[in-house]
Coordinates of C-alpha atoms in Angstrom, one line a residue:
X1 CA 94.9 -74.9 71.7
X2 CA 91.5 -76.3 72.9
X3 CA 89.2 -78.5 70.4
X4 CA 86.4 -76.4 69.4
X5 CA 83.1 -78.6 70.7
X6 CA 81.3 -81.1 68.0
X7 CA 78.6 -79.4 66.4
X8 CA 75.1 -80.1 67.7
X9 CA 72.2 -81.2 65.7
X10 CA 69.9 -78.4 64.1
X11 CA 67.1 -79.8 65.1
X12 CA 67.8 -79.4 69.0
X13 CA 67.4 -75.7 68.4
X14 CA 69.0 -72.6 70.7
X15 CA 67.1 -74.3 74.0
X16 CA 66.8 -77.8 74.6
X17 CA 66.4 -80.7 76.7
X18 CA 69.2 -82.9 78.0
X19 CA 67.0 -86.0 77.2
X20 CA 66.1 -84.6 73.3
X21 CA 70.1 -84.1 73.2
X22 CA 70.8 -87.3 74.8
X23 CA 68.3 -89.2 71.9
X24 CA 70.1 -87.7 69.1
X25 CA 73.0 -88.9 69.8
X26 CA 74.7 -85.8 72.0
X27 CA 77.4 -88.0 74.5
X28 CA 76.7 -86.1 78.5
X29 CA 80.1 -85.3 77.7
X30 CA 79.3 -83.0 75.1
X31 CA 76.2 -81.5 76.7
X32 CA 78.5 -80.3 79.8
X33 CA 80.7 -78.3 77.4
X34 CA 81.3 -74.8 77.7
X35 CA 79.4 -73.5 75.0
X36 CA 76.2 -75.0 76.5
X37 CA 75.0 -73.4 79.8
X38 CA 72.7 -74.8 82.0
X39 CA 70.0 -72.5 83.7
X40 CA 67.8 -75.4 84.6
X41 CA 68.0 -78.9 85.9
X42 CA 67.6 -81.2 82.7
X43 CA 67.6 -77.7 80.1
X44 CA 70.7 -76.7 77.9
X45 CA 71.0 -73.3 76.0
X46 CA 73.5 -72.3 73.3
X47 CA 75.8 -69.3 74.9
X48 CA 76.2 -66.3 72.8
X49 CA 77.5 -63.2 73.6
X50 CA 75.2 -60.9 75.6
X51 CA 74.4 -57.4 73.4
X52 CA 76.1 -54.9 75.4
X53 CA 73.9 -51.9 76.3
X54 CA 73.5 -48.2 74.4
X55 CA 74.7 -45.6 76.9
X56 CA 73.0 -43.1 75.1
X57 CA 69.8 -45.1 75.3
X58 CA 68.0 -43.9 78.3
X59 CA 65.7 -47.1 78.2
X60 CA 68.6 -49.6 77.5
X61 CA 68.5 -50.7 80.7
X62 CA 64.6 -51.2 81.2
X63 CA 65.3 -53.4 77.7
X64 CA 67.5 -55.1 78.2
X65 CA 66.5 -56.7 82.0
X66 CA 63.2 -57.7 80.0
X67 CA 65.4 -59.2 77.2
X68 CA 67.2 -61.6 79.8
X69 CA 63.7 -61.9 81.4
X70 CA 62.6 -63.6 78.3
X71 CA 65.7 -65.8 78.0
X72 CA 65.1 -67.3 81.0
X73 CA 61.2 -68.2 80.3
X74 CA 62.2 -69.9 76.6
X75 CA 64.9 -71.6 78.6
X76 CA 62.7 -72.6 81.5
X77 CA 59.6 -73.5 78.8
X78 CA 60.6 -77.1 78.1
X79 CA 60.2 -78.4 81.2
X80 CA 56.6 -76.6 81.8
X81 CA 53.6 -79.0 81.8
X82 CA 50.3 -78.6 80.6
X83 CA 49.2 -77.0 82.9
X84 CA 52.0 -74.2 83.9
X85 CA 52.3 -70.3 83.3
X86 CA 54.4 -67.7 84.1
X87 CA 53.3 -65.3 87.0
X88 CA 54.3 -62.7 89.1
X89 CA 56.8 -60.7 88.7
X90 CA 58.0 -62.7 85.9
X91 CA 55.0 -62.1 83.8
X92 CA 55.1 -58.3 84.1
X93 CA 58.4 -58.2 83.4
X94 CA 57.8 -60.0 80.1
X95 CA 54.5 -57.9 79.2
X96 CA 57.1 -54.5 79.6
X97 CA 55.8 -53.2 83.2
X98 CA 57.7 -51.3 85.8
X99 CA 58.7 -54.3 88.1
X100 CA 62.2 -55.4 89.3
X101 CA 62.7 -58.6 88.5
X102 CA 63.3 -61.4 90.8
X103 CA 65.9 -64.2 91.7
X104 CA 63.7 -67.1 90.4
X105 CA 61.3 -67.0 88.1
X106 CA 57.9 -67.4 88.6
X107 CA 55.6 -70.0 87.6
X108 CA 52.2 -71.1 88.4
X109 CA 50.5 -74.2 87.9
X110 CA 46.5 -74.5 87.7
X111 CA 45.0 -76.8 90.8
X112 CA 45.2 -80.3 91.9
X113 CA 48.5 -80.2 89.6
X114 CA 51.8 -79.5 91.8
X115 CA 53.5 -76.3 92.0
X116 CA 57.2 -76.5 90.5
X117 CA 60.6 -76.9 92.6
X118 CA 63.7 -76.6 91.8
X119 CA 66.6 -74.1 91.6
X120 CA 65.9 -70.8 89.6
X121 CA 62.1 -71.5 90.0
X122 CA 59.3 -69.9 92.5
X123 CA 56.2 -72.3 92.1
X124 CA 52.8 -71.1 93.1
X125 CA 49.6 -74.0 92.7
X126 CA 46.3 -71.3 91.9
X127 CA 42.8 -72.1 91.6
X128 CA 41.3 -71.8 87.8
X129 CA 38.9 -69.0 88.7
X130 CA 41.9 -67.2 90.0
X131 CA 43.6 -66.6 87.0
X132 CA 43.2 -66.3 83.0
X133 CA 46.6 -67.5 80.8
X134 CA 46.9 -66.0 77.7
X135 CA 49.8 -66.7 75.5
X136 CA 52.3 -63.8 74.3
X137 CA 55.2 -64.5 72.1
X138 CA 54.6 -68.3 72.3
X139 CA 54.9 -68.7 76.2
X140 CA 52.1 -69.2 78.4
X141 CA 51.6 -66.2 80.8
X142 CA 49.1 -65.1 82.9
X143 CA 46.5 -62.4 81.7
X144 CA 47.6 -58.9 82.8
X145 CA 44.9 -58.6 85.1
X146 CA 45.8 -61.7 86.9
X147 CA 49.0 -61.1 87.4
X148 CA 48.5 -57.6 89.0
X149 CA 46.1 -59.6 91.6
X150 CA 48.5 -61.7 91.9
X151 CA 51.1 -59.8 93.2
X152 CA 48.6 -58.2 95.2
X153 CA 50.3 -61.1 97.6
X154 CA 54.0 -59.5 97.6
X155 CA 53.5 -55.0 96.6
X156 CA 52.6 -52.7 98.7
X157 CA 49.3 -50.5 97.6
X158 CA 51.4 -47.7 96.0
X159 CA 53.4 -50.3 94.3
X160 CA 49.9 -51.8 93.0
X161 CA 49.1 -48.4 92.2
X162 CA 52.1 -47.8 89.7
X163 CA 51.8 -51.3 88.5
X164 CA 47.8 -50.8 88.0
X165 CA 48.5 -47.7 86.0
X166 CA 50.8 -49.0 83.9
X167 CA 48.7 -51.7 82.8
X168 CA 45.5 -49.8 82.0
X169 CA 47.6 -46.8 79.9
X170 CA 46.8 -46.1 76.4
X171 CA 49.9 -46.1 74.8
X172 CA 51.1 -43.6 72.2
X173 CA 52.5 -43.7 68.9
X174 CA 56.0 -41.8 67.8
X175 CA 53.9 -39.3 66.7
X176 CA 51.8 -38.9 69.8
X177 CA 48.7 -40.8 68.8
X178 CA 47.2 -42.7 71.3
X179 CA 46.4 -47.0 70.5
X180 CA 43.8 -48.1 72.8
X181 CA 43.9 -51.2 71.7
X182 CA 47.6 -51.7 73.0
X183 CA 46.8 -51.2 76.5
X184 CA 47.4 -54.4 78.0
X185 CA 44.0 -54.1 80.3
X186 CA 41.0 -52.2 81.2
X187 CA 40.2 -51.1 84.6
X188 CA 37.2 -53.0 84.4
X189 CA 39.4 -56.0 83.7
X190 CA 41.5 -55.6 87.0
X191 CA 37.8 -55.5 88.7
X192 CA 36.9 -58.8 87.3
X193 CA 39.9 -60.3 88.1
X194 CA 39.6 -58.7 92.1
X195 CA 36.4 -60.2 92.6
X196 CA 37.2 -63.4 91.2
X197 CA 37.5 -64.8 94.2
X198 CA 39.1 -64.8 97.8
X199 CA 43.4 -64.4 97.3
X200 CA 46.2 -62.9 99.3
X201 CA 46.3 -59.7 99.6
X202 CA 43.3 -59.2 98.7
X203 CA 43.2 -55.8 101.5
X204 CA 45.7 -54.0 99.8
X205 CA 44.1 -54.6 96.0
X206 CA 40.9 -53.4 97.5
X207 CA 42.3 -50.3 97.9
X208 CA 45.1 -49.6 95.2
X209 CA 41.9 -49.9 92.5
X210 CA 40.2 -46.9 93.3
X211 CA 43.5 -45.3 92.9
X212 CA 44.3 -46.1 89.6
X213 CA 43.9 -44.6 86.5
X214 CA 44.0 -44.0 82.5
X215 CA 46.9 -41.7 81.7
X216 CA 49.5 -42.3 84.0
X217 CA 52.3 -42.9 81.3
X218 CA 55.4 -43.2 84.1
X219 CA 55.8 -44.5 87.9
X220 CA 57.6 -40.9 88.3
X221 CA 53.8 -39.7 87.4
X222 CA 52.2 -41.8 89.4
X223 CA 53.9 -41.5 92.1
X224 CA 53.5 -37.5 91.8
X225 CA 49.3 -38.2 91.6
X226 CA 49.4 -39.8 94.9
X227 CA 51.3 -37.5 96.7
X228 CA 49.5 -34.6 95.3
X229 CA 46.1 -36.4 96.0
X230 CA 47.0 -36.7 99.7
X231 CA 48.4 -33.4 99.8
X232 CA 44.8 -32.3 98.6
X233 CA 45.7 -30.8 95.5
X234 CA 42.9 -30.4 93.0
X235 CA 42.7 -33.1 90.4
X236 CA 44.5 -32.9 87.1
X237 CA 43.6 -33.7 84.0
X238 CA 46.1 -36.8 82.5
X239 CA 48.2 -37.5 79.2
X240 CA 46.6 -34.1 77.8
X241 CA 47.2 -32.7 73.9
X242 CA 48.3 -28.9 74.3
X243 CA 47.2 -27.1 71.8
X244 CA 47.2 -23.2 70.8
X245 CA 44.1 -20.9 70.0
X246 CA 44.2 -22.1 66.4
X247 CA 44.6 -25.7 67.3
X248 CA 47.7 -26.4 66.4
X249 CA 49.5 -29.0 68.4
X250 CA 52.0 -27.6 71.0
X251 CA 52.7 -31.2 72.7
X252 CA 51.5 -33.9 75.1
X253 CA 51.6 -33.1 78.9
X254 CA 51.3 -35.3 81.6
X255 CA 49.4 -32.7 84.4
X256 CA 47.2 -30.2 83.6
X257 CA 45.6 -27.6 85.7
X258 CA 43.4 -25.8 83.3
X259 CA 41.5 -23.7 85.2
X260 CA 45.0 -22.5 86.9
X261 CA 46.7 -22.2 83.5
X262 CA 49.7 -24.7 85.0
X263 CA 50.9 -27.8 83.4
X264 CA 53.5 -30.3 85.1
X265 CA 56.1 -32.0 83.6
X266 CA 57.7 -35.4 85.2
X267 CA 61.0 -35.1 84.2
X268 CA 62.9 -38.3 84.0
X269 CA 67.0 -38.3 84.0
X270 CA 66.6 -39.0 79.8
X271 CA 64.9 -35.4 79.6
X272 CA 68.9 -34.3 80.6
X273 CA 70.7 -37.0 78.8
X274 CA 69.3 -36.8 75.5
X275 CA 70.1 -34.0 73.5
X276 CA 67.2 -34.4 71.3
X277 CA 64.7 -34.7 74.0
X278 CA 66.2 -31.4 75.5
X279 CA 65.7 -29.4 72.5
X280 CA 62.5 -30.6 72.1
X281 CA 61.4 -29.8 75.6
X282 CA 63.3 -26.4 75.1
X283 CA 61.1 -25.9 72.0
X284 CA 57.7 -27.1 74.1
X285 CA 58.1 -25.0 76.9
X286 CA 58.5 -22.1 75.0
X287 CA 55.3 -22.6 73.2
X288 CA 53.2 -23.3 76.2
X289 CA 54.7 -19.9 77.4
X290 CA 53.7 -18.0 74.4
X291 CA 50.2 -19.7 74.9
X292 CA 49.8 -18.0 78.5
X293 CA 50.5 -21.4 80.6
X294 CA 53.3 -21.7 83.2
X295 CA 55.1 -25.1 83.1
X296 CA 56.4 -26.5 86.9
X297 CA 59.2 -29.3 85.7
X298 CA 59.4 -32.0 88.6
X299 CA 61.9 -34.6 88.8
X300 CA 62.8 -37.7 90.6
X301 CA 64.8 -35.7 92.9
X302 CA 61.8 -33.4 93.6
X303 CA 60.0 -36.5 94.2
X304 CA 62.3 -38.3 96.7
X305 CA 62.8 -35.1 99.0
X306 CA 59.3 -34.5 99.4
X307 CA 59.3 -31.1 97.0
X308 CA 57.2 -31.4 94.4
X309 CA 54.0 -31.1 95.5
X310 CA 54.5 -27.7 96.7
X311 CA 56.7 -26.7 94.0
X312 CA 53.0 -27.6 92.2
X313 CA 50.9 -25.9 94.9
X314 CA 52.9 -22.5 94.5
X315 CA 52.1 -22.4 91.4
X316 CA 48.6 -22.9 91.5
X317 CA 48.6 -20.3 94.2
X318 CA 50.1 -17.6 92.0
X319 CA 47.2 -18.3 89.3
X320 CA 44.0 -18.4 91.7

């Protein structure tokens, strides 16, 4: 039966440098056992087990890639120098946007200092008035403006779009009330940092800030507002409170056509999966009825093959 590994020294913590180990006393031996693992050069991490995902948790996934995104910045922060951040797609990852992560994670470093190297990293060497670096949970990131004109350098304008949106939403409570002060930016904010200066990709932020806006609560609705806004579709109104003659709250819709009497729900796959998110809707939809409003339900599907817009502009059409 294998020997179970010494026990290490409490103050070493769950993330740790070879060279803290190393001056407590840990033999190299010891620091290349198994129950160590290694995701840097010169950086050790307890293992635990991995928490295994919810199937019945439509944003398990979305969770849990931000979870490991965050266990590879506090197992990367040792070795950041004064100077350092994270950026790219590793900050908006770790602030909760819609962004895949990548292979490496990215870090910046404020100029004349020298951008990072080294396996598992991406350095990037930025002028100060490039970027802000504010820090979240402990680590070092750059602001969420920053890092949406940073990335201006690697996403295409839609993707800047979705991204964009997502930062400047107002989020909303269980209970549907809205908490401007969560947003993670203002638009006005992702201004400031676009004129801060001369960057790459500076074309393609030009134009995806015009195109973004407050109330955008999904990439599936984003997506949707861009298509429909090429397709010339009227504007909408966003993130709207339905409410009957007397008031009473009916429910929270994400396109409204009022003058058309229409409202159009983004349907993502949890509005099947979830049982209690299909009564509910069940339950909405009839109310809106009642109220003398015709709900079009678009999904992904609808999205991909091109559909939606017109399953939107029939309906507008039948209530000219």
């Amino acid at each position: 039966m294998p020997r179970r590994p010494a026990p290490l020294p409490d103050s070493l913590g769950e993330v740790f440098r070879t060279r803290a180990g190393l001056e407590r006393g840990v033999s190299r031996a010891r620091l290349g056992a198994s129950d160590l693992h290694a995701p840097f050069h010169g950086v050790r991490v307890r293992s635990g087990p991995a928490p295994a995902d919810d199937p019945d948790d439509p944003f398990a996934r979305g969770r849990r890639a931000r979870e490991r995104e965050w266990r590879r910045a506090r197992a990367y922060a040792p070795l950041l120098t004064a100077s350092a951040f994270f950026t790219g797609r590793t900050a908006a990852i770790l602030y909760g946007l819609p962004l895949d992560p990548g292979d490496d994670l990215d870090v910046g470093v404020i100029a004349p200092a020298r951008a990072p190297r080294g396996r598992g990293v991406r350095g990037v060497k930025v002028e100060g008035h490039l970027v802000r670096v504010r820090e979240c949970e402990g680590l070092p990131l750059g602001s969420p403006a920053s890092t949406w004109a940073m990335l201006g350098r690697e996403l295409s304008v839609r993707e800047l779009v979705v991204l964009g949106d997502a930062i400047v939403r107002i989020p909303r409570g269980r209970s549907g009330v809205p908490h401007p002060d969560a947003r993670l930016a203002t638009r006005a904010q992702l201004g400031s940092a676009l004129d801060a200066g001369p960057r790459r990709g500076i074309a393609r932020l030009r134009t995806a800030l015009p195109l973004i806006r407050e109330g955008s609560m999904s990439p599936l609705e984003t997506l949707f507002r861009l298509d429909a806004a090429d397709a010339g579709l009227p504007p909408a109104e966003l993130d709207v409170e339905m409410r009957d003659a007397s008031g009473r709250l009916l429910g929270i819709s994400e396109f409204v056509y009022r003058e058309h009497r229409v409202v159009v729900e983004i349907e993502g796959d949890h509005h099947r999966t979830s049982r209690t998110q299909w009564n509910r809707d069940l339950e909405k939809y009839a109310a809106y009825a009642a109220a003398g409003w015709e709900v079009v339900r678009v999904t992904s599907s609808h999205l991909r093959q091109g559909r939606a817009v017109e399953l939107v502009r029939a309906a507008l059409g039948r209530h000219r």
